[in-house]
Amino acid sequence: MKYTSCERSIALLCASVCLSLAASAQQPAAVQPAAQGRVPLGAGGVPVAPTGLQDQPLPAGPFTYRTAEGQNIRVSVLARDLEYPYALAFLPNGDLLFTERPGRLRILHNGTVEPRPIEGGPPSRFAGRSGSLGAVHGYMSLAVHPRFAENHFIYFSYSKPLDATRHVSAVARARLEGGALKDLRDIYTSDARGALSLAMTSDGLLWIAGGSDAAAQDPASLNGKVLRLKDDGSVPADNPFVGRQGYRPEIYTMGHRSSMGLTVNPSTGEVWLAEMGPNGGDEINVLKPGRNYGWPAVSLGRTYPGPWQAKVAEPTHAGYEPPVVYWMPSISVSGLTFYTGDALPKWKGDLFVGGLRYGEVPGTGRLDRILFSDRMEELRRESLLGELHQRIRDVKQGPDGLLYIATDEPRGAILRIEPAGP
């Protein structure tokens, strides 16, 4: 019996379908991959974080590590059992000033923490575990005036109570004399809540960085902006938006999310910002006058439930100022500093950035070291201190050329990094 070409094609197609059906009948039903809905979700659809690595006690130390550049180090615990230490700042006499989240200013003098906190600080609101949704920080970032020896001015951000249930973020200035604060006054009060980061440049200007969402693109709001102020809280005449209709004159840059750390690049005098993304998209930004850094329109990270944050085809900073460094997944960036000392010579010029947790897993805090080219382009990075399982909240260089670390834990610590020899 002969078939036309059309009949032969139909017969072959039927045979192929029958074979496929027979084969599929012998296979088990396809297993659907585990969906995001299988992961417990908390407020706002944020997946509940696992707890298997958190709350690990800090050993007594010291700890010795080999590092990538051959700069072997010893890490010593200078102080422990501190309650959520948040920020570090050195005074001209070498004393280390630090904040504790519950609302305390304290001093580490000659390797020992003074037993009594500094007197005269304002009341603040503190609630929740660091890293948990809705946590409220009492005392936060610190800055010491570059002419402290003359005026004794220090600055710190804190959560200022308005009444029994409401608070805002504020920045206070005071003179630190004789273990007490004098002439305390607020020089900036936000209309929002959340962390405020501080830095001072050598010209005596105060930089304040705060985060936001939609308001980050609103030039009439100070939220989601970096502000540049005189040391008394007034506005410098050369700020980029002074006199521009619809823009607050305090604004230096805009389009920021969670601004967790500020530092000055000693080589250029530029201010650098550590900005926490959502699930990924942490950034280091170099602040340039009047620039827009894109949040919430663009980001190199995903939202906590999984989708990309950017509302465009790809996560990109096209049309906005891009970061000089970014992380995916997030390390939950915090404080940062450039190392300029001689004690750790193979790290000279490198940027150190604290991380509170990696990839949304508590108990994975670390310190990242970033090496740049002479054009300030990233060449490589190294992660340090991850074995300690501590939330690294701040890092500062001391006058002795060593690095000092604050761990943001219920029983937090101040650590010191020094050379360990060959």
C-alpha positions in Angstrom: 0.0 0.0 0.0 1.4 3.4 -1.0 1.1 6.6 1.0 1.3 10.2 -0.2 4.0 12.4 1.4 1.3 14.0 3.5 -0.1 10.7 4.7 3.4 9.5 5.6 4.0 12.7 7.6 0.8 12.2 9.5 1.6 8.6 10.3 5.1 9.5 11.6 3.6 12.2 13.8 1.0 9.8 15.2 3.7 7.2 16.0 5.9 9.9 17.7 3.0 11.1 19.9 2.2 7.5 20.9 5.8 6.8 21.8 5.9 10.0 23.9 2.7 9.1 25.7 4.0 5.6 26.4 7.3 7.0 27.8 5.6 9.6 30.0 3.3 6.9 31.4 6.3 5.1 32.8 7.8 8.3 34.4 6.7 9.6 37.8 4.7 12.9 37.9 7.0 16.0 37.6 7.9 17.4 41.0 7.3 21.1 41.4 10.3 23.0 42.8 9.9 24.3 46.3 8.3 27.7 46.0 9.0 30.9 48.0 5.7 30.3 49.8 7.2 27.3 51.5 9.5 29.7 53.4 7.8 31.3 56.4 7.1 34.9 55.7 7.1 37.7 58.2 5.9 41.3 58.1 5.8 42.8 54.6 6.4 39.4 53.0 10.0 39.2 54.2 11.2 35.6 54.6 11.9 34.7 58.2 15.6 34.5 58.7 17.2 31.2 59.8 18.8 31.2 63.3 21.2 28.3 63.1 24.3 30.5 63.1 23.4 33.4 65.3 24.0 34.0 69.0 27.4 32.4 69.0 29.4 33.6 71.9 32.6 35.5 71.2 35.6 33.4 72.4 38.2 35.0 74.6 40.8 35.4 71.9 43.2 36.6 70.7 42.7 35.2 67.2 45.5 34.9 64.6 44.7 34.8 60.9 46.6 34.6 57.7 45.3 37.0 55.1 45.5 37.3 51.3 48.2 40.0 51.0 50.4 38.2 53.5 49.4 40.8 56.2 48.9 38.3 59.0 46.9 39.7 61.9 46.1 39.2 65.5 42.6 40.2 66.7 42.3 41.0 70.4 39.1 41.6 72.5 39.6 44.9 74.3 36.2 45.1 75.9 33.3 42.6 76.0 29.8 42.4 77.4 28.8 45.8 76.0 25.2 46.3 75.1 25.0 46.7 71.3 28.0 49.0 70.7 27.2 51.0 67.6 29.7 53.6 66.6 33.4 54.4 67.3 35.3 57.8 67.3 38.7 58.7 68.5 39.4 61.8 70.6 42.7 63.7 70.1 44.2 62.2 73.3 43.7 58.7 72.0 40.6 57.8 74.0 38.0 55.8 72.1 34.5 57.3 72.3 31.6 54.9 71.5 27.9 54.7 71.6 25.7 51.9 72.9 22.3 51.5 71.3 20.2 51.7 74.5 21.3 55.3 74.8 24.8 55.6 76.3 28.0 57.4 75.4 31.1 55.7 76.8 34.9 55.9 76.7 37.6 53.3 76.4 40.7 54.8 78.1 44.1 53.0 78.1 42.4 49.8 77.1 39.7 49.9 79.8 36.1 51.0 79.5 35.2 53.7 82.0 32.6 52.2 84.3 30.2 55.2 84.2 28.7 56.4 80.9 29.2 60.1 80.0 26.6 62.2 81.7 24.2 64.7 80.2 23.0 62.9 77.1 19.4 63.2 75.9 16.7 60.6 76.5 16.3 58.3 73.5 14.1 55.4 72.4 15.5 51.9 72.0 13.6 48.7 71.2 14.2 45.3 69.6 17.1 43.1 68.6 19.6 44.5 66.1 18.7 43.2 62.7 15.1 42.5 63.5 12.2 44.3 61.7 11.1 47.4 63.6 14.3 47.6 65.8 14.8 51.1 67.1 18.3 52.4 67.8 18.7 54.7 70.7 22.2 56.3 70.2 23.8 55.8 66.8 26.5 57.4 64.8 29.3 59.6 66.1 31.5 62.4 64.8 34.2 64.5 66.5 34.8 68.0 65.4 38.2 68.4 63.6 39.0 71.3 66.0 37.9 69.3 69.1 41.0 70.5 71.0 39.6 74.1 70.8 35.8 73.6 71.0 35.3 70.1 72.5 32.4 69.5 70.1 31.0 66.0 69.4 28.0 65.1 67.4 25.8 62.0 67.6 22.5 60.8 66.1 19.8 59.3 68.2 16.1 58.3 68.3 14.3 61.3 69.9 11.0 60.5 71.7 8.1 62.8 70.8 5.7 61.1 73.2 4.9 57.7 74.6 4.6 56.1 71.2 6.3 58.3 68.6 9.9 59.3 67.9 12.1 60.8 65.1 15.8 60.7 64.3 17.9 63.7 65.4 21.5 64.9 65.6 22.8 66.5 68.8 25.8 68.6 69.3 27.5 69.0 72.7 30.8 70.0 74.3 32.5 67.0 76.0 34.3 68.2 79.1 35.2 66.4 82.3 33.2 63.2 81.5 30.0 65.1 80.8 28.1 66.7 78.0 27.5 70.5 78.2 25.5 72.9 76.0 23.6 70.0 74.4 21.3 70.9 71.6 19.7 69.3 68.6 21.1 70.8 65.4 19.0 68.6 63.1 15.7 66.8 63.5 14.3 64.5 60.8 10.6 64.1 60.1 11.2 60.3 59.9 12.6 57.5 61.8 15.7 55.3 61.1 19.4 55.3 61.2 21.4 58.5 60.6 25.1 58.3 59.7 27.5 61.2 60.4 30.9 62.4 59.3 32.9 65.6 59.5 35.3 66.9 56.9 38.4 68.8 57.7 36.7 72.1 56.9 34.3 71.6 59.8 31.3 70.7 57.7 28.9 68.0 59.1 27.5 65.4 56.8 24.3 63.6 57.7 23.0 60.5 55.7 19.6 59.0 56.1 17.5 56.5 54.2 14.0 56.4 52.8 11.9 54.8 50.0 9.7 57.0 47.8 10.7 60.2 49.5 14.3 59.6 48.4 13.3 61.2 45.0 11.4 64.0 46.5 13.5 67.2 46.6 11.2 68.8 49.1 11.9 66.1 51.6 15.2 65.5 53.5 14.6 61.7 53.7 16.7 59.5 51.5 19.3 62.3 51.2 22.8 63.2 52.3 22.8 66.6 53.9 25.8 69.0 54.2 25.7 71.5 57.0 27.9 73.9 58.9 29.0 72.8 62.4 26.1 74.7 63.9 23.5 73.1 61.7 23.1 76.0 59.3 23.3 75.6 55.5 26.5 76.4 53.6 26.0 78.9 50.8 27.7 76.6 48.2 25.4 73.6 48.7 24.3 72.4 45.2 20.6 73.2 45.6 20.7 76.5 47.4 18.3 78.9 45.7 16.7 76.2 43.5 13.0 76.1 43.5 11.4 73.1 45.1 14.6 71.8 46.6 15.7 71.8 50.3 19.0 73.7 50.5 20.4 71.2 53.0 20.6 68.5 50.3 24.0 67.5 48.8 22.9 64.2 47.1 19.6 62.3 46.8 18.2 58.9 45.9 19.6 56.9 48.9 18.1 53.9 50.7 19.6 52.9 54.1 22.7 55.0 54.7 24.7 53.1 57.2 28.2 54.7 57.2 30.1 57.7 56.0 33.8 58.2 55.7 36.3 60.7 54.1 38.7 59.5 51.5 42.0 61.0 52.8 43.5 61.0 49.3 40.8 63.1 47.7 38.8 64.6 50.5 35.6 63.1 49.0 32.9 61.7 51.3 32.1 58.0 50.7 28.8 56.4 51.7 27.9 52.8 52.6 24.4 52.3 51.5 22.5 49.1 52.4 20.3 47.6 49.6 17.5 45.2 50.2 18.3 41.5 49.4 21.5 42.4 47.6 22.5 45.7 46.1 24.6 47.1 48.9 26.6 50.0 47.6 29.6 52.2 48.2 28.9 55.6 46.7 31.2 58.5 46.2 29.2 61.6 46.9 29.2 64.2 44.2 27.3 67.5 44.5 23.8 67.5 43.3 23.9 63.9 42.0 21.0 61.4 42.2 21.9 57.8 43.2 18.6 56.3 42.1 16.8 54.7 45.0 14.1 53.4 44.7 13.9 53.5 40.9 17.2 51.5 40.4 19.2 49.1 42.4 21.6 46.2 41.9 19.6 44.1 44.4 16.4 42.1 44.8 13.6 42.8 47.1 13.4 40.6 50.2 10.7 38.2 48.7 12.9 37.8 45.6 12.0 40.0 42.6 14.4 42.6 41.3 14.0 46.0 43.1 14.4 48.0 39.8 11.2 48.6 38.0 12.9 48.4 34.6 13.9 45.5 32.3 17.2 45.0 34.2 18.6 46.3 37.5 20.7 49.2 36.3 21.9 52.7 37.3 21.4 54.1 33.8 20.7 57.8 34.2 21.8 57.9 37.8 25.2 57.9 39.6 26.5 54.3 39.8 28.2 52.8 42.9 32.0 52.2 42.9 31.5 48.9 44.8 28.4 46.7 45.2 27.5 43.4 46.8 25.1 40.7 45.6 24.1 39.0 47.9 24.1 41.7 50.5 26.5 41.8 53.4 24.3 44.4 55.1 27.0 47.1 55.0 27.6 49.3 58.0 30.6 51.5 59.1 33.6 52.0 56.8 37.0 53.6 56.9 40.1 54.0 54.7 43.3 52.6 56.2 46.2 55.1 56.1 48.5 53.8 58.9 51.9 52.2 58.9 51.3 49.3 61.3 49.6 47.2 58.6 51.5 48.4 55.6 50.2 45.9 53.0 46.7 47.3 53.6 47.6 50.9 53.3 45.1 52.8 51.1 42.5 50.0 51.3 38.8 50.5 52.3 37.4 48.5 55.1 33.6 47.9 55.3 31.6 46.3 58.1 29.0 43.7 57.3 26.2 42.7 59.7 25.1 39.5 57.9 25.7 37.9 54.5 23.0 36.7 52.2 20.2 37.3 54.7 21.6 34.8 57.2 22.1 36.0 60.8 25.4 35.0 62.4 27.5 35.7 59.2 28.8 39.2 59.9 32.2 40.1 58.5 34.7 42.8 57.6 35.5 43.3 53.9 38.7 44.8 52.7 38.7 46.4 49.2 41.8 47.2 47.2 41.5 49.9 44.5 43.7 50.9 41.6 45.2 54.4 41.4 42.0 55.3 39.5 39.9 54.1 42.5 38.6 51.1 40.6 38.1 47.9 42.5 40.8 45.3 42.0 40.0 42.7 44.6 38.3 42.2 48.0 38.8 40.0 50.9 36.5 38.9 53.7 37.8 38.9 57.3 36.5 37.8 60.8 33.6 35.7 59.4 34.7 32.9 61.7 33.7 35.0 64.8 30.0 35.1 63.7 29.6 38.6 64.9 27.6 41.6 63.5 30.4 44.1 62.5 28.8 47.5 63.1 31.7 49.9 62.8 35.4 50.0 62.0 37.8 52.9 62.6 41.6 53.4 62.5 43.2 54.4 65.7 46.0 57.0 66.2 48.3 54.0 66.8 47.7 52.8 63.2 45.6 49.8 64.2 42.0 49.0 63.3 39.2 48.9 65.9 35.9 47.1 65.5 32.5 47.3 67.2 30.3 44.2 67.2 26.6 44.9 67.4 25.5 42.2 69.7 23.5 42.0 73.0 26.9 41.1 74.5 29.0 43.1 72.1 32.7 43.8 72.0 35.4 46.2 70.8 38.1 44.4 68.9 41.5 45.5 67.8 43.4 44.3 64.7 47.2 44.4 64.8 50.0 42.7 62.9 50.9 39.2 63.9 54.3 39.0 62.3 55.3 36.6 59.5 
